[in-house]
CSV table of C-alpha atoms and ligand atoms in Angstrom, one decimal:
chain,number,residue,atom,x,y,z
A,1,MET,CA,-41.0,50.7,-19.3
A,2,SER,CA,-37.4,49.7,-20.4
A,3,LEU,CA,-35.6,46.7,-19.2
A,4,ILE,CA,-31.9,47.3,-18.5
A,5,VAL,CA,-29.1,45.0,-17.4
A,6,GLN,CA,-26.5,46.7,-15.2
A,7,LYS,CA,-23.2,45.1,-14.4
A,8,TYR,CA,-21.0,46.3,-11.5
A,9,GLY,CA,-17.3,45.3,-11.5
A,10,GLY,CA,-15.2,44.3,-8.5
A,11,SER,CA,-13.9,47.8,-7.7
A,12,SER,CA,-17.5,49.2,-7.7
A,13,VAL,CA,-18.5,46.7,-5.0
A,14,ALA,CA,-15.2,46.5,-3.1
A,15,SER,CA,-16.6,47.5,0.3
A,16,ALA,CA,-19.9,47.8,2.2
A,17,GLU,CA,-20.0,51.5,1.4
A,18,LYS,CA,-19.5,50.9,-2.2
A,19,ILE,CA,-22.2,48.3,-2.3
A,20,MET,CA,-24.6,50.8,-0.8
A,21,ASN,CA,-23.5,53.3,-3.4
A,22,VAL,CA,-24.4,50.8,-6.1
A,23,ALA,CA,-27.7,50.0,-4.3
A,24,ARG,CA,-28.6,53.7,-4.5
A,25,ARG,CA,-27.8,53.9,-8.2
A,26,ILE,CA,-30.0,50.9,-8.9
A,27,VAL,CA,-32.9,52.4,-6.9
A,28,GLN,CA,-32.4,55.6,-9.0
A,29,ALA,CA,-32.6,53.6,-12.3
A,30,ARG,CA,-35.7,51.8,-10.9
A,31,GLU,CA,-37.3,55.2,-10.0
A,32,GLN,CA,-36.8,56.3,-13.7
A,33,ASP,CA,-39.4,53.6,-14.6
A,34,ASN,CA,-36.9,50.9,-15.6
A,35,GLN,CA,-37.0,47.2,-14.8
A,36,VAL,CA,-33.5,46.4,-13.7
A,37,VAL,CA,-31.5,43.1,-13.7
A,38,VAL,CA,-28.1,43.5,-12.1
A,39,VAL,CA,-24.9,41.4,-12.5
A,40,VAL,CA,-22.1,41.7,-10.0
A,41,SER,CA,-18.5,40.8,-9.8
A,42,ALA,CA,-16.7,39.6,-6.6
A,43,MET,CA,-15.7,42.4,-4.2
A,44,GLY,CA,-12.4,44.0,-5.0
A,45,ASP,CA,-9.6,41.5,-5.3
A,46,THR,CA,-11.6,38.5,-3.9
A,47,THR,CA,-11.1,36.3,-7.0
A,48,ASP,CA,-7.3,36.8,-6.8
A,49,GLU,CA,-7.3,36.1,-3.1
A,50,LEU,CA,-9.3,32.9,-3.5
A,51,LEU,CA,-6.9,31.8,-6.3
A,52,GLU,CA,-4.0,32.4,-4.0
A,53,LEU,CA,-5.6,30.3,-1.3
A,54,ALA,CA,-6.1,27.4,-3.7
A,55,ASN,CA,-2.5,27.6,-4.8
A,56,LYS,CA,-1.4,27.5,-1.1
A,57,VAL,CA,-3.1,24.1,-0.6
A,58,SER,CA,-2.2,22.5,-3.9
A,59,ASP,CA,0.3,22.9,-6.7
A,60,SER,CA,-2.4,22.0,-9.3
A,61,PRO,CA,-5.8,22.6,-7.8
A,62,SER,CA,-8.6,20.5,-9.1
A,63,ALA,CA,-10.3,22.5,-11.9
A,64,ARG,CA,-13.8,21.5,-10.7
A,65,GLU,CA,-13.2,22.5,-7.1
A,66,LEU,CA,-11.4,25.7,-8.2
A,67,ASP,CA,-14.4,26.9,-10.2
A,68,VAL,CA,-16.8,26.3,-7.2
A,69,LEU,CA,-14.4,28.2,-5.0
A,70,LEU,CA,-14.0,31.2,-7.4
A,71,SER,CA,-17.7,31.4,-8.0
A,72,THR,CA,-18.3,32.1,-4.3
A,73,GLY,CA,-16.8,35.6,-4.6
A,74,GLU,CA,-19.8,36.7,-6.8
A,75,VAL,CA,-22.3,34.9,-4.4
A,76,VAL,CA,-21.0,37.1,-1.5
A,77,SER,CA,-21.4,40.4,-3.4
A,78,SER,CA,-24.8,39.5,-4.9
A,79,THR,CA,-26.3,38.6,-1.6
A,80,LEU,CA,-24.9,41.7,0.1
A,81,LEU,CA,-26.3,43.9,-2.6
A,82,ALA,CA,-29.7,42.3,-2.4
A,83,MET,CA,-29.7,42.9,1.4
A,84,GLY,CA,-28.5,46.5,0.8
A,85,LEU,CA,-31.4,47.1,-1.7
A,86,LYS,CA,-33.9,45.7,0.8
A,87,SER,CA,-32.6,48.0,3.5
A,88,LEU,CA,-33.4,50.9,1.1
A,89,GLY,CA,-36.9,49.6,0.8
A,90,ALA,CA,-36.6,48.0,-2.6
A,91,SER,CA,-37.7,44.5,-3.5
A,92,ALA,CA,-34.7,42.5,-4.5
A,93,ILE,CA,-33.6,38.9,-4.8
A,94,SER,CA,-30.1,37.4,-5.5
A,95,LEU,CA,-29.7,34.4,-7.8
A,96,THR,CA,-26.6,32.3,-8.5
A,97,GLY,CA,-25.7,31.7,-12.2
A,98,ALA,CA,-27.3,28.3,-11.9
A,99,GLN,CA,-30.5,29.7,-10.4
A,100,ALA,CA,-30.6,32.3,-13.2
A,101,GLY,CA,-30.6,29.4,-15.8
A,102,ILE,CA,-27.1,29.9,-17.2
A,103,ARG,CA,-26.0,26.7,-18.8
A,104,THR,CA,-22.4,26.3,-20.0
A,105,ASP,CA,-20.1,23.7,-21.6
A,106,ASN,CA,-17.7,21.7,-19.4
A,107,SER,CA,-14.5,23.7,-19.8
A,108,TYR,CA,-13.8,24.7,-16.2
A,109,SER,CA,-12.2,28.2,-15.8
A,110,ARG,CA,-13.0,29.2,-19.4
A,111,ALA,CA,-16.6,27.9,-19.8
A,112,ARG,CA,-18.8,29.2,-22.6
A,113,ILE,CA,-22.4,29.9,-22.2
A,114,MET,CA,-24.5,27.4,-24.2
A,115,ASN,CA,-27.9,28.7,-23.4
A,116,ILE,CA,-29.9,30.6,-20.8
A,117,ASP,CA,-33.3,29.6,-19.5
A,118,PRO,CA,-34.7,32.9,-18.3
A,119,LYS,CA,-37.9,31.5,-16.7
A,120,ARG,CA,-36.9,32.2,-13.1
A,121,LEU,CA,-35.6,35.7,-14.0
A,122,ARG,CA,-38.8,36.6,-15.7
A,123,LYS,CA,-40.8,35.3,-12.8
A,124,GLU,CA,-38.9,37.5,-10.4
A,125,ILE,CA,-39.1,40.5,-12.7
A,126,LYS,CA,-42.8,40.1,-12.9
A,127,LYS,CA,-43.1,40.0,-9.1
A,128,GLY,CA,-41.5,43.5,-9.2
A,129,ASN,CA,-38.1,42.3,-7.9
A,130,ILE,CA,-34.8,43.8,-8.8
A,131,VAL,CA,-32.9,40.6,-9.6
A,132,ILE,CA,-29.2,40.5,-8.7
A,133,VAL,CA,-27.3,37.7,-10.6
A,134,ALA,CA,-23.9,36.5,-9.4
A,135,GLY,CA,-21.6,37.1,-12.5
A,136,PHE,CA,-18.9,34.9,-14.0
A,137,GLN,CA,-20.6,31.6,-13.4
A,138,GLY,CA,-22.9,29.0,-14.8
A,139,ILE,CA,-23.7,25.3,-14.5
A,140,ASN,CA,-22.7,22.4,-16.8
A,141,GLU,CA,-24.6,19.3,-17.8
A,142,GLU,CA,-23.5,17.5,-14.6
A,143,MET,CA,-24.9,20.4,-12.5
A,144,ASP,CA,-21.4,21.4,-11.6
A,145,THR,CA,-20.5,25.0,-11.3
A,146,THR,CA,-18.3,26.5,-14.0
A,147,THR,CA,-16.7,29.9,-14.4
A,148,LEU,CA,-16.4,31.9,-17.6
A,149,GLY,CA,-12.8,33.1,-17.4
A,150,ARG,CA,-11.3,36.2,-15.7
A,151,GLY,CA,-13.4,39.3,-16.3
A,152,GLY,CA,-16.4,37.0,-17.3
A,153,SER,CA,-19.1,39.0,-15.4
A,154,ASP,CA,-19.3,41.3,-18.4
A,155,THR,CA,-20.2,38.3,-20.5
A,156,THR,CA,-22.9,37.2,-18.0
A,157,ALA,CA,-24.4,40.7,-18.3
A,158,VAL,CA,-24.6,40.8,-22.0
A,159,ALA,CA,-25.8,37.2,-22.3
A,160,LEU,CA,-28.6,38.0,-19.9
A,161,ALA,CA,-29.5,41.2,-21.8
A,162,ALA,CA,-29.7,39.1,-25.0
A,163,SER,CA,-31.8,36.4,-23.3
A,164,LEU,CA,-34.2,38.8,-21.8
A,165,LYS,CA,-34.3,41.0,-24.9
A,166,ALA,CA,-33.3,43.9,-22.7
A,167,ASP,CA,-33.2,47.5,-24.2
A,168,ARG,CA,-29.6,47.9,-23.2
A,169,CYS,CA,-26.7,46.6,-21.1
A,170,GLU,CA,-24.7,48.9,-18.9
A,171,ILE,CA,-21.2,48.0,-17.8
A,172,CYS,CA,-20.6,50.1,-14.7
A,173,THR,CA,-16.9,50.3,-13.8
A,174,ASP,CA,-14.1,52.4,-12.2
A,175,VAL,CA,-13.5,54.5,-15.3
A,176,GLU,CA,-15.9,56.8,-17.2
A,177,GLY,CA,-16.0,54.7,-20.4
A,178,VAL,CA,-13.7,53.3,-23.1
A,179,PHE,CA,-10.7,55.5,-23.6
A,180,THR,CA,-8.2,55.9,-26.5
A,181,ALA,CA,-5.8,53.9,-24.3
A,182,ASP,CA,-5.8,52.7,-20.7
A,183,PRO,CA,-6.2,55.9,-18.8
A,184,ARG,CA,-4.0,54.5,-16.0
A,185,ILE,CA,-1.1,54.5,-18.4
A,186,VAL,CA,-1.8,57.5,-20.7
A,187,SER,CA,-2.9,60.5,-18.7
A,188,GLN,CA,-4.0,62.3,-21.9
A,189,ALA,CA,-6.2,59.4,-23.0
A,190,ARG,CA,-9.6,60.6,-24.3
A,191,LYS,CA,-12.9,59.0,-23.6
A,192,LEU,CA,-14.7,57.8,-26.7
A,193,ASP,CA,-18.4,58.7,-27.0
A,194,GLU,CA,-19.0,55.6,-29.1
A,195,ALA,CA,-17.3,52.6,-30.5
A,196,GLY,CA,-18.3,49.9,-33.0
A,197,TYR,CA,-18.5,46.3,-31.9
A,198,GLU,CA,-15.7,45.3,-34.2
A,199,GLU,CA,-13.1,47.8,-33.0
A,200,MET,CA,-14.2,47.2,-29.4
A,201,LEU,CA,-13.7,43.5,-29.9
A,202,GLU,CA,-10.2,44.0,-31.1
A,203,MET,CA,-9.5,46.4,-28.3
A,204,SER,CA,-10.6,44.0,-25.6
A,205,THR,CA,-9.1,40.9,-27.3
A,206,TYR,CA,-5.8,42.7,-27.4
A,207,GLY,CA,-5.8,43.8,-23.8
A,208,ALA,CA,-8.3,46.6,-23.1
A,209,LYS,CA,-9.7,44.9,-20.0
A,210,VAL,CA,-12.5,47.4,-19.6
A,211,MET,CA,-14.7,44.9,-21.5
A,212,HIS,CA,-14.4,41.1,-21.7
A,213,PRO,CA,-14.0,40.1,-25.4
A,214,ARG,CA,-16.8,37.5,-25.3
A,215,ALA,CA,-19.2,40.1,-23.9
A,216,VAL,CA,-18.5,42.3,-27.0
A,217,GLU,CA,-18.9,39.3,-29.3
A,218,LEU,CA,-22.3,38.5,-27.8
A,219,GLY,CA,-23.4,42.2,-28.0
A,220,GLN,CA,-22.6,42.1,-31.7
A,221,LEU,CA,-24.3,38.8,-32.3
A,222,PHE,CA,-27.5,39.9,-30.6
A,223,SER,CA,-27.3,43.6,-31.4
A,224,ILE,CA,-27.3,44.7,-27.8
A,225,PRO,CA,-26.3,48.3,-27.3
A,226,ILE,CA,-23.7,48.3,-24.5
A,227,LEU,CA,-23.0,51.5,-22.4
A,228,VAL,CA,-19.7,51.4,-20.6
A,229,THR,CA,-20.0,54.0,-17.8
A,230,SER,CA,-18.8,55.0,-14.4
A,231,SER,CA,-20.3,53.5,-11.2
A,232,PHE,CA,-19.3,56.6,-9.3
A,233,SER,CA,-20.3,59.6,-11.5
A,234,ASN,CA,-23.1,60.4,-13.8
A,235,THR,CA,-21.1,61.0,-17.0
A,236,SER,CA,-22.3,59.9,-20.4
A,237,GLY,CA,-20.0,56.9,-20.9
A,238,THR,CA,-19.2,55.1,-24.2
A,239,LEU,CA,-21.9,53.5,-26.3
A,240,ILE,CA,-20.8,50.4,-28.1
A,241,HIS,CA,-23.1,49.6,-31.0
A,242,GLY,CA,-23.2,48.6,-34.6
A,243,GLY,CA,-24.1,51.8,-36.4
A,244,ILE,CA,-20.8,53.6,-36.5
A,245,THR,CA,-20.7,56.4,-39.1
A,246,VAL,CA,-18.4,56.4,-42.1
A,247,GLU,CA,-16.6,59.4,-40.7
A,248,GLY,CA,-15.2,57.2,-38.0
A,249,ARG,CA,-13.3,55.0,-40.5
A,250,ASN,CA,-9.7,54.9,-41.6
A,251,LYS,CA,-8.5,56.3,-38.3
A,252,VAL,CA,-6.8,54.9,-35.3
A,253,THR,CA,-9.5,54.6,-32.6
A,254,GLY,CA,-7.3,53.4,-29.8
A,255,ILE,CA,-4.2,51.7,-28.5
A,256,ALA,CA,-4.5,48.4,-26.6
A,257,HIS,CA,-1.8,46.7,-24.7
A,258,ASP,CA,-1.4,43.3,-23.1
A,259,LEU,CA,1.2,42.1,-20.6
A,260,ASN,CA,-0.2,38.6,-20.2
A,261,VAL,CA,1.9,37.3,-23.1
A,262,ALA,CA,4.6,34.6,-23.6
A,263,LYS,CA,6.4,33.6,-26.7
A,264,ILE,CA,7.5,30.1,-27.8
A,265,THR,CA,9.9,29.3,-30.6
A,266,VAL,CA,10.4,25.9,-32.0
A,267,VAL,CA,13.8,26.0,-33.6
A,268,GLY,CA,15.2,24.1,-36.6
A,269,VAL,CA,11.9,22.5,-37.8
A,270,PRO,CA,11.9,20.4,-41.0
A,271,ASP,CA,9.8,22.4,-43.4
A,272,LYS,CA,7.1,19.9,-44.5
A,273,PRO,CA,3.3,19.6,-44.5
A,274,GLY,CA,1.7,18.8,-41.2
A,275,ILE,CA,4.4,20.2,-38.8
A,276,ALA,CA,2.4,23.3,-37.7
A,277,ALA,CA,-0.8,21.1,-37.5
A,278,THR,CA,0.9,18.7,-35.1
A,279,ILE,CA,1.8,21.4,-32.6
A,280,PHE,CA,-1.3,23.6,-32.9
A,281,GLU,CA,-3.8,20.7,-32.8
A,282,LYS,CA,-2.3,19.5,-29.5
A,283,LEU,CA,-2.4,23.0,-28.0
A,284,ALA,CA,-6.0,23.5,-29.2
A,285,THR,CA,-7.0,20.1,-27.6
A,286,ALA,CA,-5.6,21.4,-24.3
A,287,GLY,CA,-7.7,24.6,-24.7
A,288,ILE,CA,-4.7,26.8,-25.2
A,289,SER,CA,-5.3,29.7,-27.6
A,290,VAL,CA,-2.4,30.6,-29.8
A,291,ASP,CA,-2.2,34.1,-31.2
A,292,THR,CA,0.5,35.7,-33.4
A,293,ILE,CA,2.2,32.9,-35.4
A,294,VAL,CA,5.3,33.5,-37.5
A,295,GLN,CA,7.1,30.9,-39.6
A,296,ASN,CA,10.4,32.1,-41.0
A,297,ALA,CA,11.3,31.5,-44.6
A,298,SER,CA,13.0,28.2,-44.7
A,299,ILE,CA,16.7,27.8,-45.4
A,300,GLU,CA,17.6,24.3,-46.8
A,301,ASN,CA,14.2,23.1,-45.7
A,302,ILE,CA,14.7,24.0,-42.1
A,303,THR,CA,12.6,26.8,-40.5
A,304,ASP,CA,11.7,28.3,-37.1
A,305,LEU,CA,8.1,28.5,-35.8
A,306,THR,CA,7.3,31.3,-33.3
A,307,PHE,CA,3.9,31.9,-31.6
A,308,THR,CA,2.5,33.7,-28.6
A,309,ILE,CA,0.1,32.5,-25.9
A,310,ALA,CA,-1.2,33.9,-22.6
A,311,LYS,CA,1.6,34.0,-20.0
A,312,ASN,CA,-0.5,31.9,-17.6
A,313,ASP,CA,-0.7,29.1,-20.3
A,314,LEU,CA,3.1,28.9,-20.6
A,315,GLY,CA,3.5,25.9,-18.2
A,316,PRO,CA,0.9,23.7,-19.7
A,317,ALA,CA,1.9,24.8,-23.3
A,318,MET,CA,5.6,23.8,-22.7
A,319,GLN,CA,4.4,20.4,-21.5
A,320,ILE,CA,2.9,20.0,-24.9
A,321,VAL,CA,5.6,21.7,-27.0
A,322,LYS,CA,8.5,19.6,-25.6
A,323,PRO,CA,7.3,16.2,-26.8
A,324,ALA,CA,5.7,17.7,-30.0
A,325,ALA,CA,9.1,19.3,-30.9
A,326,LEU,CA,10.7,15.9,-30.5
A,327,GLU,CA,8.0,14.2,-32.6
A,328,ILE,CA,8.5,16.6,-35.5
A,329,GLY,CA,12.3,16.4,-35.4
A,330,ALA,CA,12.9,20.0,-34.3
A,331,ARG,CA,16.4,21.0,-33.1
A,332,ASP,CA,15.3,22.9,-30.0
A,333,TYR,CA,12.5,25.0,-28.4
A,334,VAL,CA,12.7,28.2,-26.3
A,335,SER,CA,10.3,30.3,-24.4
A,336,ASP,CA,10.2,34.0,-23.3
A,337,SER,CA,7.7,35.3,-20.8
A,338,ASP,CA,9.1,38.8,-20.7
A,339,VAL,CA,7.1,40.0,-23.7
A,340,GLY,CA,4.0,42.1,-24.3
A,341,LYS,CA,1.7,43.3,-27.0
A,342,VAL,CA,0.9,46.7,-28.2
A,343,SER,CA,-1.8,47.3,-30.8
A,344,ILE,CA,-3.2,50.1,-32.8
A,345,ILE,CA,-6.9,49.6,-33.6
A,346,GLY,CA,-9.2,51.4,-36.1
A,347,THR,CA,-11.6,50.5,-38.8
A,348,GLY,CA,-10.0,50.1,-42.2
A,349,ILE,CA,-6.5,50.9,-41.1
A,350,GLN,CA,-4.8,47.9,-42.6
A,351,ASN,CA,-6.0,48.8,-46.1
A,352,THR,CA,-4.8,52.4,-45.8
A,353,PRO,CA,-1.1,53.0,-46.5
A,354,GLY,CA,1.0,54.7,-43.8
A,355,PHE,CA,-0.4,53.4,-40.5
A,356,ALA,CA,2.1,50.5,-40.2
A,357,ALA,CA,5.0,52.7,-41.1
A,358,LYS,CA,3.9,55.4,-38.6
A,359,MET,CA,3.6,52.8,-35.9
A,360,PHE,CA,7.0,51.2,-36.5
A,361,THR,CA,8.7,54.6,-36.7
A,362,ALA,CA,7.1,55.7,-33.4
A,363,LEU,CA,8.4,52.5,-31.7
A,364,SER,CA,11.9,52.8,-33.3
A,365,ARG,CA,12.2,56.4,-32.1
A,366,GLU,CA,11.7,55.1,-28.5
A,367,GLY,CA,14.4,52.5,-29.2
A,368,ILE,CA,11.9,49.7,-29.0
A,369,ASN,CA,12.7,46.5,-30.9
A,370,ILE,CA,9.8,44.7,-32.6
A,371,MET,CA,10.0,40.9,-32.3
A,372,LEU,CA,6.8,39.9,-34.2
A,373,ILE,CA,4.1,41.7,-36.1
A,374,SER,CA,0.5,40.5,-36.7
A,375,THR,CA,-2.4,42.3,-38.4
A,376,SER,CA,-6.1,42.1,-39.0
A,377,GLU,CA,-8.2,44.4,-41.2
A,378,ILE,CA,-8.6,46.8,-38.3
A,379,ARG,CA,-5.5,46.2,-36.1
A,380,ILE,CA,-1.7,46.1,-36.2
A,381,THR,CA,0.0,44.4,-33.3
A,382,CYS,CA,3.7,44.3,-32.3
A,383,ILE,CA,5.3,41.9,-29.8
A,384,ILE,CA,7.9,43.8,-27.9
A,385,LYS,CA,9.8,43.5,-24.6
A,386,GLU,CA,7.4,43.6,-21.6
A,387,GLU,CA,9.3,46.4,-19.9
A,388,LYS,CA,8.8,48.6,-23.0
A,389,VAL,CA,5.0,48.2,-23.3
A,390,LYS,CA,3.9,51.2,-21.3
A,391,ASP,CA,6.4,53.5,-23.1
A,392,ALA,CA,5.2,52.1,-26.4
A,393,VAL,CA,1.5,52.8,-25.6
A,394,ARG,CA,2.4,56.4,-24.7
A,395,ALA,CA,4.5,56.9,-27.8
A,396,LEU,CA,1.8,55.5,-30.1
A,397,HIS,CA,-0.9,57.6,-28.4
A,398,ARG,CA,1.3,60.7,-29.2
A,399,ALA,CA,2.2,59.6,-32.7
A,400,PHE,CA,-1.4,59.2,-33.7
A,401,GLU,CA,-2.5,62.4,-31.8
A,402,LEU,CA,-5.2,60.5,-30.0
A,403,GLU,CA,-5.4,63.1,-27.2
A,404,GLN,CA,-7.1,65.4,-29.7
A,405,ALA,CA,-10.7,64.7,-30.9
A,406,GLN,CA,-10.5,63.0,-34.3
A,407,LYS,CA,-11.7,65.0,-37.2
B,501,LIG,P1,-14.3,46.0,-13.5
B,501,LIG,O1,-13.8,45.5,-12.2
B,501,LIG,O2,-15.3,47.1,-13.3
B,501,LIG,O3,-14.8,44.9,-14.3
B,501,LIG,P2,-11.8,46.1,-14.9
B,501,LIG,O4,-10.6,46.4,-14.0
B,501,LIG,O5,-12.0,44.8,-15.4
B,501,LIG,O6,-13.1,46.7,-14.2
B,501,LIG,O7,-11.8,47.1,-16.2
B,501,LIG,C1,-11.6,48.5,-16.0
B,501,LIG,C2,-10.1,48.9,-16.2
B,501,LIG,O8,-9.8,48.7,-17.5
B,501,LIG,C3,-9.8,50.4,-15.9
B,501,LIG,O9,-9.6,50.6,-14.6
B,501,LIG,C4,-8.6,50.6,-16.8
B,501,LIG,O10,-7.4,50.6,-16.1
B,501,LIG,C5,-8.6,49.4,-17.8
B,501,LIG,N1,-8.5,49.7,-19.2
B,501,LIG,C6,-7.6,49.2,-20.1
B,501,LIG,N2,-7.8,49.7,-21.3
B,501,LIG,C7,-8.8,50.6,-21.2
B,501,LIG,C8,-9.4,51.5,-22.1
B,501,LIG,N3,-9.0,51.6,-23.4
B,501,LIG,N4,-10.4,52.3,-21.7
B,501,LIG,C9,-10.8,52.3,-20.4
B,501,LIG,N5,-10.2,51.5,-19.4
B,501,LIG,C10,-9.3,50.6,-19.8
B,502,LIG,N1,-14.5,38.1,-10.3
B,502,LIG,C1,-14.0,37.6,-11.6
B,502,LIG,C2,-12.6,38.1,-11.9
B,502,LIG,O1,-12.0,38.8,-11.1
B,502,LIG,C3,-15.0,37.9,-12.7
B,502,LIG,C4,-15.2,39.4,-13.0
B,502,LIG,O2,-14.8,40.3,-12.2
B,502,LIG,O3,-15.7,39.8,-14.1
B,502,LIG,O4,-12.1,37.8,-13.0
B,503,LIG,MG1,-13.8,43.6,-15.8
């Protein structure tokens, strides 16, 4: 008998009918002699609606209260699914993140799982129950509820799979797997049969929201095979695993894009040791992740420092950058929230000549100006105007001929 962890995303449980569809799928998996643990997201746009409500009653909602509020979305869907399963004659029980033993650090809205005590889960599995765990949440040392960041139910699922030493984790969603680009933007995008953890991590970190980056990271760390598949059809999905063949190398696997980006430039900075550290240490202390960083060559010991952050971090980041810029003697600071990222991802591409040139040529043919460039061993990212991002994704998909199966 295999143990599988299945995760169903918000659009898969968006209505009572869809919850019953999911319940039938789970019963099917159970009938195929599997033990099943299920993780659910909140129904449809519930999390956004709860956030909106919080912002209506407060300009800066308390982080602690906000996490409790947002966690309720997953409690609603998990309890409804357990009821639905029982109505089909299955034995099922719902658990909150805390009841499932998920312990996190104290960072509200972006908590990291520190450990999982699977005692209760194991007890319920042993009793023959299908266990439904509310995704995206845990509990900190103070026994306060925390949430794992948007899209975090994927992380709950992979973390539970690791903790229970499950045979695999299935991420069941509203598309048939991981595609060469977001299929909602590129109609010719092709479903990948498999992807390596590393390339999937870059894809999701750089915007492919079909998987939460930390879920991929955990999958890699604990060697959990992850199947991304549709909640609505019985297609084969995309298997994310570590054993990708050599043939898959030195090729672009996919295009990722991210619209949740803002750019900050600190202008006229004295070029001396410690300047970058002053700014980035303060941002890090506030829990703000900085991505692409570019420092211009200095002229007469004066330089500009540009970096990108998530758009929703722009307000708090500027609160930090303003005094920091003054402290380091910078002339000015500017921000731009109308930017986005487009990335090509593929194992080994940075070391192979031609990929960067092809990317830049494809963008220039569309009349798209590149503001910043960053690279990793398996990724090249360009920061461009937000309004151009979708055109850029389509142009790059064409330029690298991703609609055709890669030879
Ligand atoms: P869920 O609610 O199931 O967690 P998400 O909305 O978080 O689903 O993720 C699925 C969405 O991810 C798809 O509807 C698709 O628009 C988007 N997406 C972005 N990039 C990709 C990609 N490369 N492959 C598949 N889907 C992608
Ligand atoms: N409900 C949460 C969100 O909308 C978590 C998730 O769906 O994974 O971000
Ligand atoms: Mg998701």
